[in-house]
Amino acid sequence: MPVEMNLKSGEFILSSRTQLLSNSSDGFIQEVEFFQELMHGQLGLTLSENEGENQIEIIKNDRISGSEAYQLSIDSDRIRLEASDSKGIFYGMITLEQLIVSNSEKDEISGEFTLPALEIKDKPIYEWRGMHLDVSRHFFSIDYLKRYVDLLALYKINKLHLHLTDDQGWRIEIKKYPELTESGAWREFNQQDSICIERSKEDPRFAIDPAHIYEKDGKTIYGGYYTQEELKEFVGFAETRHVEIIPEIDMPGHMMAAIDIFPELTCNGESAWGDVFSTPLCPINEEVYTFVENVLAEVIDIFPSKYIHIGADEVDKSDWKKSAAVTQFMQKEGIEDYEALQSYFVNRVTDYLKNQEKEVVVWDDALAGGIPSDLKVMYWRNWVANVPEKTVANENELIISAGNPFYFSSPKTKLFNIYTKELIGSKFPEDKKNLIKGMQACLWTETIPSEALADAKLFPNVLVLAERAWSEESRQDWDSFKKRLKPQLDHLSKLGVKYEFTPSNELVPFMNVDLEKSSIGIRFETDLIDPVIYYTTDGSIPTTDSKPYQGEFYVEGSAAIVAAVFDENGAQEPYLRKDVDFHKAIGKPVIYEKPWNPSYAAGDAGTMTDGYRGGDSYSDGYWQGFTSDFLVTVDMEEVVELNSFSAKFMQLKGPGVFLPGSVEVWLSEDGENFDQVLNLKNDISPEEEKLTIKDFEGSLEGKSARYIKVKASNAQHGFMFVDELVVY
Ligand code: ACM
């Protein structure tokens, strides 16, 4: 969706009789060649550059500011594409291709396309519009990478981050250390391969790609790597698509493929699994820096990109902690803790790369021990509070790769969620938004062993990322996107992309609490285009005699909403069930005697009385998490008559989330003298494994108070999650 688009009257007939006009001295020769390839794909032949019935004119216009900006005007006799830079020209050509794909039916007899007359002025909101591919966990051929770049370019993605090394395989030839690929690029099937093989019985896309399986010395081995020549050629190809290839050599952790070969690079001289991740490089060992610099020197020689990604995620420091030499080194250098020790490593590698005129990208884990403010930080850990705020507080530029929704390997990824999920919280400072460099989505391939499955995970999700990273927020609209998606899917099919899009009948509820009208607005979102939905507000099952959904509706007091998508066979699973209450405590202040856990702040101090209810996931942004007791007082702002109290808590034993031992409610008129009125006991065993949401509720009939104190004891000393103190 461009920044500005105005339809005019008239149309342009694009055919083999259309002429392509350009001035070779403008420096757009490569783009013109690319455009002719696109035209060949659509029309079956390239456009004449000498004569024609109507014209497409490519114009260098230095008054258009921004290298990626362009203007496109379509009139009945002429299309004019203008930009100051080859990038802008390229993106204008892509837009023209999108218009052909979206707007026009090819007339099969005349072989013509009809394009609407219009004016487009366009430029991206972010300079970093990235996709990623993990080629370590499973290997992908250089031909697949080229096809991937071609598809990314079609949606104006301009960065491809290649995760070239990890514990499970080293994929880039390093001439100084040929063992890295001679041995490190190969493995016998590992545990993740076994999972894939098992799943392939149901879904053949999980079969390990036979192109990367070999028999050697009587063993079956899996793997592959890219030679330096292949990579250089690939980078050159990507340049013609204005896609910058950013190499990642993940360090000091995620290095087992190299450390298996050179175990002397760890602090204890062994390659092993630590407490959580593989044993990392030893940050106090000079040989490590020699190795790293030798590797990076060759990486730099292959990749002209301004950026080198050095990972720095998920470093298992248990081995460092056991080393007396490390302790001594830290004392001598005044390094206070192991996070700072990791930063010592990151800083040394950064210094080397800066001397080579490169800029450094790291995963957000690197922030913990302090980093220089010129590193670019890739934010991936949704569950760590305030990463975006911490990043910009340190003046680092931020690339948003939040795992939810931007890890496309996740089975929970939904197109709707990728399109609409808030990426930075409301506390992100307005005056630091200029430090958001862009967005990137990732494809981790632990359980993605084939090109077909990679296609399915990438498309159409990439299109959503593309719109979020390019289009003004005010131009982003889910309903509009869904409608524009259909012709793109048809086009992807034509290009042989094995995309996966099975819109579900699931309805996602959104609430809009209106304090002035004392009501709650409810709307549903879905993957479906113009679905038929019926709903009830009394908990009964909807039928075609129930209320038809026609956009947002308002609920006063309490409602038990049940809604479903209907087709000719009636209501479709899954039903949506959602309780909403405009209760007496909504909008009232809550005073905390013990703080929430900062990783699960939900909406901070307002969240218990905001009317928004948590769903089935404690990380959905509505549940507030506590590792202490829960001890709060609601101030009703005046003495009010009371009828009932309830509060929902959650148990999910796996990750250590437990219900409280009991919930006590105390009332006061003056805020000083409290009387206990309820003691609600928990009757669910802490051994209960399945997700359990328990409503602790009790009657307050005949009582009145201004202050309502709630105490929930953290009996299991784990996490407690609570949402909404409902008072009537
Ligand atoms: C990551 O997912 N470990 C960056």
XYZ file of C-alpha atoms and ligand atoms in Angstrom:
732
model
C 0.000 0.000 0.000
C 1.721 3.165 -1.151
C 1.844 6.379 0.859
C -0.340 8.224 -1.606
C -2.442 6.869 -4.435
C -5.092 8.714 -6.437
C -7.132 7.054 -9.130
C -7.859 9.085 -12.249
C -10.210 8.406 -15.109
C -8.954 6.396 -18.040
C -6.752 3.371 -18.509
C -3.468 2.319 -20.036
C -3.313 -0.733 -22.258
C -0.060 -2.591 -21.628
C 0.812 -4.898 -24.485
C 3.694 -6.125 -26.598
C 3.219 -2.893 -28.579
C 4.135 -0.747 -25.566
C 7.490 1.032 -25.831
C 9.994 1.358 -22.997
C 11.809 4.700 -22.933
C 14.866 5.309 -20.796
C 18.063 7.297 -20.945
C 21.129 5.087 -20.592
C 23.121 7.949 -19.051
C 20.743 7.957 -16.044
C 22.422 4.845 -14.635
C 19.311 2.642 -14.532
C 20.530 0.055 -17.039
C 20.332 -2.814 -14.577
C 16.816 -1.813 -13.488
C 15.652 -1.578 -17.094
C 17.006 -5.066 -17.714
C 15.144 -6.305 -14.646
C 11.952 -4.608 -15.807
C 12.241 -6.311 -19.170
C 12.456 -9.638 -17.324
C 9.229 -8.766 -15.495
C 7.563 -7.804 -18.793
C 8.738 -11.026 -20.351
C 7.127 -12.887 -17.474
C 3.818 -11.072 -18.007
C 3.665 -10.610 -21.786
C 5.891 -13.381 -23.033
C 8.300 -10.930 -24.651
C 10.279 -7.787 -23.821
C 9.164 -4.271 -24.772
C 10.590 -2.474 -27.758
C 12.881 0.378 -26.852
C 12.505 1.995 -30.315
C 8.842 2.353 -31.134
C 5.368 1.647 -29.851
C 1.730 2.668 -29.560
C 2.094 3.936 -26.023
C 5.046 4.486 -23.697
C 6.481 3.624 -20.322
C 9.050 6.287 -19.547
C 11.788 5.902 -16.909
C 12.946 9.313 -15.721
C 15.709 10.411 -13.354
C 14.256 13.206 -11.237
C 16.648 14.623 -8.647
C 13.850 16.591 -6.999
C 12.423 13.378 -5.536
C 14.101 13.071 -2.165
C 14.960 9.723 -0.592
C 16.845 7.045 -2.488
C 13.954 4.556 -2.215
C 11.204 7.061 -3.091
C 9.492 7.131 -6.482
C 6.520 8.597 -8.313
C 4.407 6.741 -10.796
C 1.789 8.310 -13.014
C -0.354 6.302 -15.366
C -2.287 8.056 -18.122
C -4.016 6.541 -21.104
C -1.085 7.122 -23.455
C 1.878 7.089 -21.103
C 3.280 5.730 -17.843
C 5.921 7.905 -16.197
C 8.144 6.443 -13.495
C 10.400 8.932 -11.734
C 12.990 8.677 -8.982
C 16.319 10.206 -8.089
C 18.027 6.875 -7.488
C 18.124 3.393 -8.982
C 16.476 2.023 -5.817
C 13.445 4.263 -6.244
C 13.206 3.309 -9.929
C 13.394 -0.358 -8.933
C 10.578 0.001 -6.368
C 8.433 1.894 -8.881
C 8.886 -1.004 -11.300
C 7.854 -3.410 -8.553
C 4.741 -1.314 -7.948
C 3.917 -1.493 -11.630
C 4.305 -5.270 -11.472
C 2.028 -5.306 -8.395
C -0.562 -3.273 -10.297
C -0.443 -5.754 -13.165
C -0.868 -8.616 -10.709
C -3.621 -6.889 -8.702
C -5.747 -4.883 -11.049
C -5.858 -6.367 -14.399
C -7.025 -9.484 -16.036
C -4.876 -10.395 -18.971
C -7.009 -10.579 -22.065
C -5.996 -14.030 -23.297
C -6.839 -13.252 -26.918
C -5.148 -9.877 -27.290
C -2.472 -10.582 -24.626
C -3.132 -7.122 -23.154
C -3.358 -5.818 -19.615
C -5.559 -2.886 -18.680
C -4.124 -0.659 -15.953
C -6.118 2.087 -14.235
C -4.935 5.676 -14.674
C -3.521 6.903 -11.372
C -0.866 8.845 -9.514
C 1.321 7.221 -6.863
C 3.838 8.963 -4.610
C 5.616 6.508 -2.423
C 8.488 5.871 -0.049
C 9.099 3.392 2.779
C 8.763 4.168 6.490
C 11.730 1.973 7.415
C 15.143 1.594 5.835
C 15.556 -1.954 7.236
C 12.927 -4.263 5.774
C 14.443 -7.624 6.484
C 13.907 -11.344 6.213
C 16.174 -13.970 7.684
C 16.946 -17.577 6.942
C 18.649 -20.110 9.174
C 20.725 -22.275 6.820
C 22.548 -24.006 9.664
C 19.850 -26.135 11.261
C 18.835 -27.233 7.781
C 20.677 -26.414 4.609
C 19.184 -24.639 1.597
C 20.766 -24.607 -1.841
C 22.128 -21.431 -3.392
C 19.404 -21.730 -6.053
C 16.761 -21.609 -3.345
C 18.442 -18.526 -1.884
C 18.299 -16.801 -5.268
C 14.642 -17.606 -5.710
C 14.035 -16.348 -2.160
C 15.759 -13.045 -2.963
C 13.672 -12.708 -6.131
C 10.489 -13.146 -4.110
C 11.640 -10.768 -1.379
C 12.366 -8.110 -3.987
C 8.866 -8.527 -5.353
C 7.630 -7.201 -2.006
C 10.330 -4.529 -1.559
C 12.146 -6.375 1.218
C 15.707 -5.044 1.072
C 17.701 -7.122 3.562
C 18.339 -10.858 3.799
C 20.019 -11.909 7.026
C 21.714 -15.291 6.582
C 22.291 -17.257 9.780
C 25.325 -19.073 8.390
C 26.682 -20.852 11.448
C 25.275 -22.529 14.541
C 25.723 -25.622 16.669
C 24.194 -27.818 13.972
C 26.276 -26.822 10.957
C 28.872 -24.426 9.512
C 27.776 -23.320 6.039
C 30.385 -20.858 4.767
C 33.742 -21.869 3.315
C 36.647 -20.301 5.245
C 39.892 -20.913 3.375
C 42.080 -20.481 6.442
C 40.137 -23.201 8.295
C 38.958 -25.695 5.657
C 37.905 -28.108 8.439
C 34.993 -25.811 9.256
C 33.167 -26.986 6.160
C 35.027 -30.251 5.446
C 33.769 -31.542 8.750
C 31.567 -28.841 10.353
C 29.078 -28.720 7.464
C 28.117 -32.376 7.913
C 26.342 -34.398 10.552
C 24.573 -37.643 11.091
C 20.845 -37.102 11.597
C 20.286 -35.301 14.889
C 17.314 -35.112 17.208
C 15.649 -32.381 15.156
C 16.030 -34.479 12.019
C 14.355 -37.354 13.854
C 11.400 -35.103 14.705
C 11.153 -34.103 11.057
C 11.354 -37.707 9.862
C 8.583 -38.688 12.263
C 6.386 -35.797 11.101
C 7.076 -36.623 7.459
C 4.905 -39.722 7.866
C 1.925 -37.347 8.052
C 3.226 -34.457 5.964
C 5.848 -35.141 3.269
C 7.127 -31.559 3.490
C 8.883 -32.615 6.706
C 11.016 -35.165 4.870
C 14.713 -34.261 4.983
C 15.632 -32.884 1.567
C 17.340 -35.816 -0.225
C 19.474 -33.292 -2.158
C 21.463 -32.756 1.054
C 21.811 -36.381 2.167
C 24.962 -38.333 1.252
C 26.458 -41.715 1.963
C 30.035 -41.530 3.210
C 32.194 -44.309 4.681
C 29.079 -46.404 5.221
C 27.308 -43.616 7.073
C 24.368 -41.433 6.097
C 25.362 -37.810 6.507
C 23.400 -34.613 6.084
C 24.620 -31.128 5.241
C 26.176 -28.767 2.778
C 27.937 -25.448 2.538
C 28.442 -22.498 0.220
C 31.799 -21.914 -1.420
C 33.132 -18.367 -1.386
C 32.673 -18.190 -5.158
C 29.020 -19.223 -4.865
C 28.393 -16.649 -2.173
C 30.054 -13.844 -4.105
C 27.990 -14.648 -7.164
C 24.858 -14.798 -5.014
C 25.584 -11.439 -3.387
C 26.034 -9.933 -6.862
C 22.691 -11.356 -7.954
C 20.991 -9.973 -4.829
C 22.439 -6.539 -5.612
C 20.518 -6.533 -8.885
C 17.371 -6.964 -6.746
C 18.483 -4.255 -4.290
C 18.655 -6.862 -1.528
C 21.596 -6.538 0.842
C 22.841 -9.871 2.191
C 23.806 -9.603 5.861
C 25.944 -12.488 7.094
C 25.668 -13.680 10.679
C 28.466 -15.605 12.351
C 26.873 -16.365 15.713
C 29.337 -15.985 18.618
C 30.481 -16.577 21.318
C 27.661 -19.143 21.796
C 25.876 -21.232 19.160
C 29.394 -22.160 17.961
C 29.475 -25.915 18.439
C 30.004 -26.712 14.754
C 33.381 -24.929 15.023
C 34.139 -25.838 18.628
C 33.762 -29.561 17.891
C 36.743 -29.082 15.572
C 38.665 -26.599 17.745
C 37.693 -27.439 21.365
C 40.709 -25.438 22.566
C 38.595 -22.340 21.857
C 36.462 -22.945 24.977
C 37.642 -22.141 28.512
C 37.958 -25.789 29.554
C 39.105 -27.172 26.213
C 35.998 -29.278 25.676
C 33.059 -29.122 23.324
C 29.937 -29.948 25.281
C 26.447 -28.824 26.199
C 26.331 -26.478 29.178
C 23.341 -25.891 31.440
C 21.110 -24.628 28.646
C 23.092 -24.042 25.465
C 26.366 -25.218 23.959
C 29.681 -24.206 25.520
C 30.768 -20.851 24.080
C 34.091 -19.453 22.929
C 36.359 -18.444 25.819
C 36.407 -14.629 26.022
C 39.777 -14.450 27.804
C 41.617 -16.571 25.294
C 43.689 -14.621 22.696
C 43.538 -17.579 20.290
C 39.773 -17.041 20.176
C 40.215 -13.509 18.848
C 42.732 -14.706 16.273
C 40.240 -17.323 15.106
C 37.294 -14.916 15.060
C 39.217 -12.205 13.215
C 40.546 -14.654 10.641
C 37.028 -15.912 9.986
C 35.536 -12.419 9.837
C 38.267 -11.202 7.480
C 37.068 -13.739 4.916
C 33.407 -12.990 5.622
C 34.080 -9.301 4.958
C 35.816 -10.169 1.725
C 32.728 -12.038 0.505
C 29.941 -9.743 1.713
C 30.083 -6.068 0.750
C 27.203 -5.346 3.183
C 27.705 -2.446 5.550
C 26.537 -4.767 8.371
C 27.953 -7.884 10.000
C 25.768 -9.738 12.524
C 27.723 -11.357 15.363
C 24.801 -12.968 17.199
C 25.625 -12.797 20.927
C 22.377 -14.572 21.824
C 21.791 -17.385 24.308
C 25.309 -17.669 25.685
C 25.673 -20.416 28.285
C 28.089 -18.980 30.820
C 28.331 -22.002 33.143
C 31.709 -22.981 31.706
C 33.088 -19.446 32.184
C 31.902 -19.486 35.808
C 33.847 -22.661 36.547
C 37.145 -21.328 35.254
C 39.693 -19.974 37.748
C 41.514 -18.229 34.891
C 38.305 -16.388 34.002
C 37.827 -15.259 37.625
C 41.392 -13.989 37.714
C 40.997 -12.205 34.408
C 37.784 -10.502 35.543
C 39.450 -9.302 38.746
C 42.434 -7.967 36.857
C 40.310 -6.173 34.247
C 37.682 -4.980 36.736
C 34.905 -6.878 34.935
C 32.050 -7.129 37.399
C 29.915 -9.994 36.168
C 29.532 -12.538 33.391
C 27.227 -10.320 31.334
C 29.966 -7.687 31.366
C 32.423 -10.398 30.367
C 30.279 -11.183 27.353
C 30.280 -7.467 26.561
C 34.083 -7.516 26.748
C 33.991 -10.145 24.003
C 31.396 -8.260 21.944
C 33.403 -5.041 22.278
C 36.616 -6.628 21.085
C 34.982 -8.167 18.049
C 33.158 -4.891 17.404
C 36.431 -2.945 17.532
C 37.883 -5.273 14.931
C 34.856 -4.892 12.639
C 34.754 -1.124 13.029
C 38.379 -0.994 11.943
C 37.214 -2.809 8.810
C 34.565 -0.079 8.296
C 31.688 -2.386 9.174
C 28.687 -1.809 11.404
C 27.751 -4.485 13.924
C 24.350 -6.066 14.552
C 23.611 -8.145 17.682
C 20.601 -9.932 19.191
C 19.102 -8.114 22.163
C 20.727 -10.483 24.697
C 23.905 -8.459 24.206
C 22.367 -5.425 25.960
C 22.619 -7.033 29.401
C 26.293 -6.342 30.000
C 26.340 -2.953 28.279
C 27.249 -2.280 24.632
C 28.419 0.744 22.636
C 25.560 2.801 21.272
C 26.537 2.342 17.626
C 25.622 -1.361 17.602
C 22.297 -2.207 15.972
C 20.099 -4.267 18.283
C 17.761 -6.925 16.959
C 14.874 -7.277 19.409
C 13.601 -10.870 19.471
C 12.771 -11.783 23.086
C 9.155 -10.670 23.564
C 9.232 -11.997 27.077
C 11.992 -9.735 28.329
C 10.391 -6.529 29.518
C 11.293 -3.230 27.926
C 13.947 -4.377 25.439
C 12.884 -1.683 22.954
C 12.978 1.018 25.645
C 16.360 -0.170 26.970
C 17.794 -0.241 23.466
C 16.904 3.334 22.645
C 17.735 4.576 26.168
C 21.285 3.540 25.258
C 20.871 5.303 21.865
C 21.200 2.043 19.916
C 19.190 1.675 16.740
C 16.486 -0.976 17.012
C 15.429 -3.622 14.520
C 12.162 -5.221 15.563
C 12.217 -9.000 15.115
C 9.932 -9.778 18.056
C 9.530 -13.567 18.128
C 5.786 -13.115 18.376
C 4.752 -12.388 15.633
C 7.955 -12.314 13.549
C 9.304 -15.851 14.021
C 7.513 -17.421 11.103
C 8.626 -20.908 12.120
C 6.222 -20.760 15.067
C 3.228 -23.030 14.491
C 1.039 -20.422 16.183
C 1.827 -17.733 13.621
C -1.360 -16.321 12.138
C -1.515 -13.847 9.310
C -3.899 -11.646 11.243
C -1.597 -11.598 14.246
C 1.452 -10.689 12.162
C -0.483 -7.837 10.602
C -1.941 -6.333 13.754
C 0.176 -7.204 16.782
C 1.568 -4.176 18.588
C 5.360 -4.338 18.365
C 6.391 -1.715 20.864
C 4.518 -0.796 24.033
C 2.849 2.483 24.888
C 5.823 3.390 27.097
C 8.190 3.575 24.138
C 9.355 7.211 24.064
C 7.931 9.222 21.182
C 11.165 11.200 20.795
C 13.164 7.991 20.228
C 11.040 6.593 17.410
C 13.678 7.793 14.965
C 15.925 5.040 16.392
C 13.617 2.326 15.056
C 15.613 1.278 12.043
C 13.141 -1.250 10.828
C 11.568 -4.653 11.048
C 12.662 -8.146 10.268
C 11.047 -11.549 10.379
C 13.004 -14.762 10.883
C 12.772 -18.312 9.641
C 14.504 -20.708 12.030
C 14.750 -24.114 10.437
C 15.193 -26.672 13.229
C 12.060 -28.417 11.976
C 11.975 -27.003 8.438
C 14.045 -29.441 6.363
C 12.627 -28.796 2.894
C 12.114 -25.991 0.406
C 8.393 -26.754 0.230
C 7.978 -26.296 3.975
C 10.110 -23.152 3.976
C 7.860 -21.738 1.228
C 4.805 -22.576 3.319
C 6.167 -20.852 6.414
C 7.357 -17.797 4.501
C 4.420 -17.100 2.237
C 2.140 -15.250 2.480
C 3.586 -14.104 5.853
C 6.371 -12.171 4.091
C 3.724 -9.994 2.425
C 2.443 -8.892 5.817
C 5.933 -8.029 7.008
C 6.455 -6.133 3.762
C 3.421 -3.939 4.326
C 4.254 -3.293 7.986
C 7.819 -2.316 7.141
C 7.019 -0.175 4.099
C 3.614 1.441 4.502
C 2.660 4.318 6.740
C 0.814 3.014 9.792
C -2.210 5.103 8.854
C -2.327 3.240 5.527
C -2.273 -0.215 7.115
C -5.680 -1.839 7.260
C -6.315 -5.534 7.810
C -9.601 -5.689 5.925
C -8.058 -3.951 2.954
C -4.980 -6.189 3.092
C -7.062 -9.374 3.077
C -8.775 -8.244 -0.117
C -5.509 -7.281 -1.781
C -3.945 -10.613 -0.823
C -5.991 -12.838 -3.114
C -4.428 -11.824 -6.464
C -0.981 -11.987 -4.846
C -1.632 -15.591 -3.831
C -2.612 -16.406 -7.396
C 0.588 -14.778 -8.596
C 2.707 -16.705 -6.073
C 1.100 -19.911 -7.347
C 2.092 -18.980 -10.889
C 5.646 -18.469 -9.676
C 5.619 -21.970 -8.200
C 5.629 -20.818 -4.562
C 4.164 -23.470 -2.274
C 2.589 -20.940 0.060
C 0.259 -22.004 2.852
C -2.798 -20.001 3.699
C -5.709 -21.826 5.219
C -7.850 -19.086 6.720
C -9.390 -20.430 9.894
C -12.890 -19.776 11.196
C -11.390 -18.494 14.406
C -12.677 -15.120 15.598
C -10.312 -12.908 17.572
C -12.140 -10.543 19.944
C -11.118 -6.939 20.585
C -12.487 -4.838 23.402
C -12.764 -1.115 23.572
C -13.651 0.122 27.071
C -15.580 3.393 26.948
C -15.482 4.989 30.398
C -17.807 7.825 29.409
C -20.589 5.617 28.135
C -19.939 2.930 30.789
C -19.864 0.307 28.094
C -17.480 -1.995 26.282
C -17.228 -2.108 22.519
C -16.596 -5.537 21.001
C -15.336 -6.302 17.542
C -14.168 -9.515 15.906
C -11.276 -9.979 13.530
C -10.714 -12.984 11.298
C -8.618 -14.236 8.396
C -11.789 -14.535 6.317
C -12.987 -11.976 3.811
C -16.518 -10.729 4.588
C -17.489 -13.656 6.849
C -21.070 -14.194 8.053
C -21.059 -14.090 11.864
C -23.883 -14.465 14.380
C -23.506 -13.923 18.112
C -25.344 -13.985 21.429
C -24.632 -12.097 24.648
C -26.309 -14.505 27.110
C -23.982 -17.485 26.753
C -26.351 -19.378 24.464
C -25.219 -21.005 21.228
C -25.781 -18.653 18.277
C -28.016 -19.614 15.352
C -29.036 -17.741 12.226
C -31.847 -16.263 14.360
C -29.273 -14.665 16.680
C -27.870 -11.185 16.175
C -25.908 -10.819 12.930
C -22.508 -9.218 13.450
C -22.191 -5.962 11.537
C -19.127 -4.417 13.094
C -18.396 -3.185 16.597
C -21.235 -3.500 19.128
C -21.468 -2.258 22.725
C -22.162 -4.131 25.943
C -23.285 -2.521 29.198
C -22.911 -4.449 32.445
C -22.054 -8.096 31.898
C -22.290 -10.242 28.823
C -21.301 -13.803 27.993
C -20.589 -13.506 24.299
C -20.681 -16.548 22.058
C -20.021 -16.040 18.348
C -19.287 -18.163 15.302
C -18.690 -17.958 11.581
C -21.572 -19.423 9.580
C -21.507 -20.971 6.158
C -24.104 -23.012 4.244
C -23.558 -25.836 6.755
C -24.330 -23.603 9.722
C -22.051 -22.537 12.558
C -18.376 -23.454 12.154
C -15.935 -24.438 14.888
C -14.286 -22.972 16.817
C -16.896 -20.941 18.692
C -15.644 -17.774 20.303
C -16.576 -17.446 23.979
C -15.779 -14.211 25.716
C -17.051 -12.744 28.985
C -17.053 -8.987 29.258
C -18.124 -6.852 32.190
C -18.512 -3.177 32.649
C -18.216 -3.544 36.403
C -18.019 -0.964 39.183
C -14.226 -0.952 39.555
C -13.459 -0.162 35.911
C -11.175 2.844 35.654
C -10.638 2.992 39.448
C -7.068 3.368 40.773
C -5.240 0.362 42.225
C -2.499 0.747 44.827
C 0.169 -1.986 44.824
C 1.962 -2.974 48.026
C 4.164 -5.435 46.138
C 5.243 -4.889 42.531
C 4.369 -7.087 39.591
C 7.125 -9.003 37.845
C 8.404 -6.565 35.206
C 8.373 -9.231 32.498
C 4.593 -9.547 32.881
C 3.458 -6.013 33.542
C 0.373 -6.226 31.299
C -1.020 -2.677 31.473
C 0.881 -1.732 34.671
C -1.142 -0.320 37.565
C -4.289 0.151 35.490
C -4.552 -3.413 34.282
C -6.588 -4.914 37.157
C -9.509 -2.547 36.552
C -9.354 -1.815 32.830
C -12.181 -4.117 31.744
C -9.852 -6.099 29.459
C -9.754 -9.806 30.280
C -6.873 -12.166 29.694
C -7.322 -15.188 27.456
C -5.660 -18.594 27.543
C -2.071 -17.348 27.476
C -0.342 -15.654 30.399
C 1.780 -13.696 27.945
C -1.135 -12.168 26.039
C -0.581 -8.765 27.618
C -3.658 -8.866 29.870
C -2.510 -11.184 32.660
C -0.261 -9.562 35.257
C 2.455 -11.791 36.731
C 3.721 -11.935 40.321
C 6.598 -13.799 41.941
C 5.606 -12.340 45.339
C 2.191 -12.336 47.017
C -0.470 -10.297 45.277
C -1.401 -7.408 47.556
C -3.373 -4.483 46.153
C -6.079 -2.034 47.189
C -8.727 -0.747 44.794
C -9.870 2.794 45.569
C -13.520 3.130 44.455
C -13.088 6.924 44.987
C -16.236 7.095 47.154
C -18.117 4.757 49.433
C -20.235 2.488 47.197
C -22.682 -0.345 47.762
C -21.237 -3.707 46.829
C -22.721 -6.945 45.539
C -19.918 -9.266 44.572
C -16.189 -9.683 44.039
C -14.287 -11.938 41.681
C -10.771 -12.318 40.346
C -9.390 -14.857 37.900
C -6.073 -16.631 38.476
C -4.295 -19.114 36.246
C -2.436 -22.386 36.750
C -0.082 -23.935 34.201
C 2.273 -26.225 36.048
C 4.775 -26.763 33.208
C 6.274 -23.250 33.264
C 5.704 -22.919 37.044
C 2.466 -20.917 37.102
C 0.254 -21.682 40.137
C -3.029 -20.628 41.668
C -2.810 -18.779 45.002
C -3.359 -20.664 48.278
C -6.260 -18.359 49.027
C -7.683 -14.961 48.102
C -8.744 -12.667 50.943
C -10.872 -9.563 50.503
C -10.842 -6.766 53.083
C -13.032 -3.642 53.080
C -12.536 -0.168 54.479
C -14.276 3.205 54.368
C -11.243 5.277 55.426
C -8.315 3.349 53.952
C -6.906 2.713 57.455
C -9.179 0.231 59.191
C -9.937 -2.872 57.143
C -12.345 -5.744 57.916
C -11.918 -9.110 56.279
C -15.094 -10.114 54.442
C -14.002 -12.996 52.195
C -11.489 -15.814 52.433
C -11.693 -17.758 49.179
C -9.759 -21.025 49.329
C -8.110 -22.720 46.412
C -9.450 -26.238 45.841
C -7.275 -27.109 42.833
C -4.168 -29.206 43.451
C -0.791 -27.653 42.568
C -0.115 -30.984 40.840
C -2.854 -30.294 38.272
C -1.005 -30.225 34.941
C -3.560 -28.821 32.544
C -4.237 -25.130 31.993
C -6.739 -24.089 34.668
C -8.318 -20.676 35.056
C -10.099 -20.314 38.376
C -12.500 -17.568 39.321
C -12.193 -16.692 43.018
C -15.581 -15.168 43.660
C -17.743 -14.298 46.625
C -20.782 -12.289 47.632
C -20.452 -8.791 49.090
C -24.217 -8.276 49.353
C -25.284 -5.693 51.870
C -21.740 -4.339 52.246
C -20.384 -0.953 51.298
C -16.834 0.444 51.174
C -14.498 2.831 49.412
C -11.339 0.674 49.641
C -11.154 -2.999 48.641
C -7.956 -4.765 49.631
C -7.125 -8.062 47.919
C -4.488 -10.458 49.251
C -3.544 -13.594 47.314
C -0.842 -15.763 48.836
C 1.848 -17.127 46.536
C 1.689 -20.520 48.237
C 3.824 -22.356 45.641
C 6.476 -19.601 45.402
C 6.206 -19.745 41.632
C 4.505 -17.371 39.229
C 0.969 -16.181 39.915
C -1.028 -14.600 37.107
C -4.127 -12.576 37.812
C -6.449 -10.556 35.662
C -9.196 -8.106 36.409
C -10.658 -7.473 39.834
C -14.347 -7.554 39.017
C -16.517 -5.636 41.470
C -20.292 -5.273 41.324
C 17.457 -16.384 18.642
O 16.315 -16.743 18.320
N 18.213 -17.148 19.413
C 17.988 -15.122 18.213
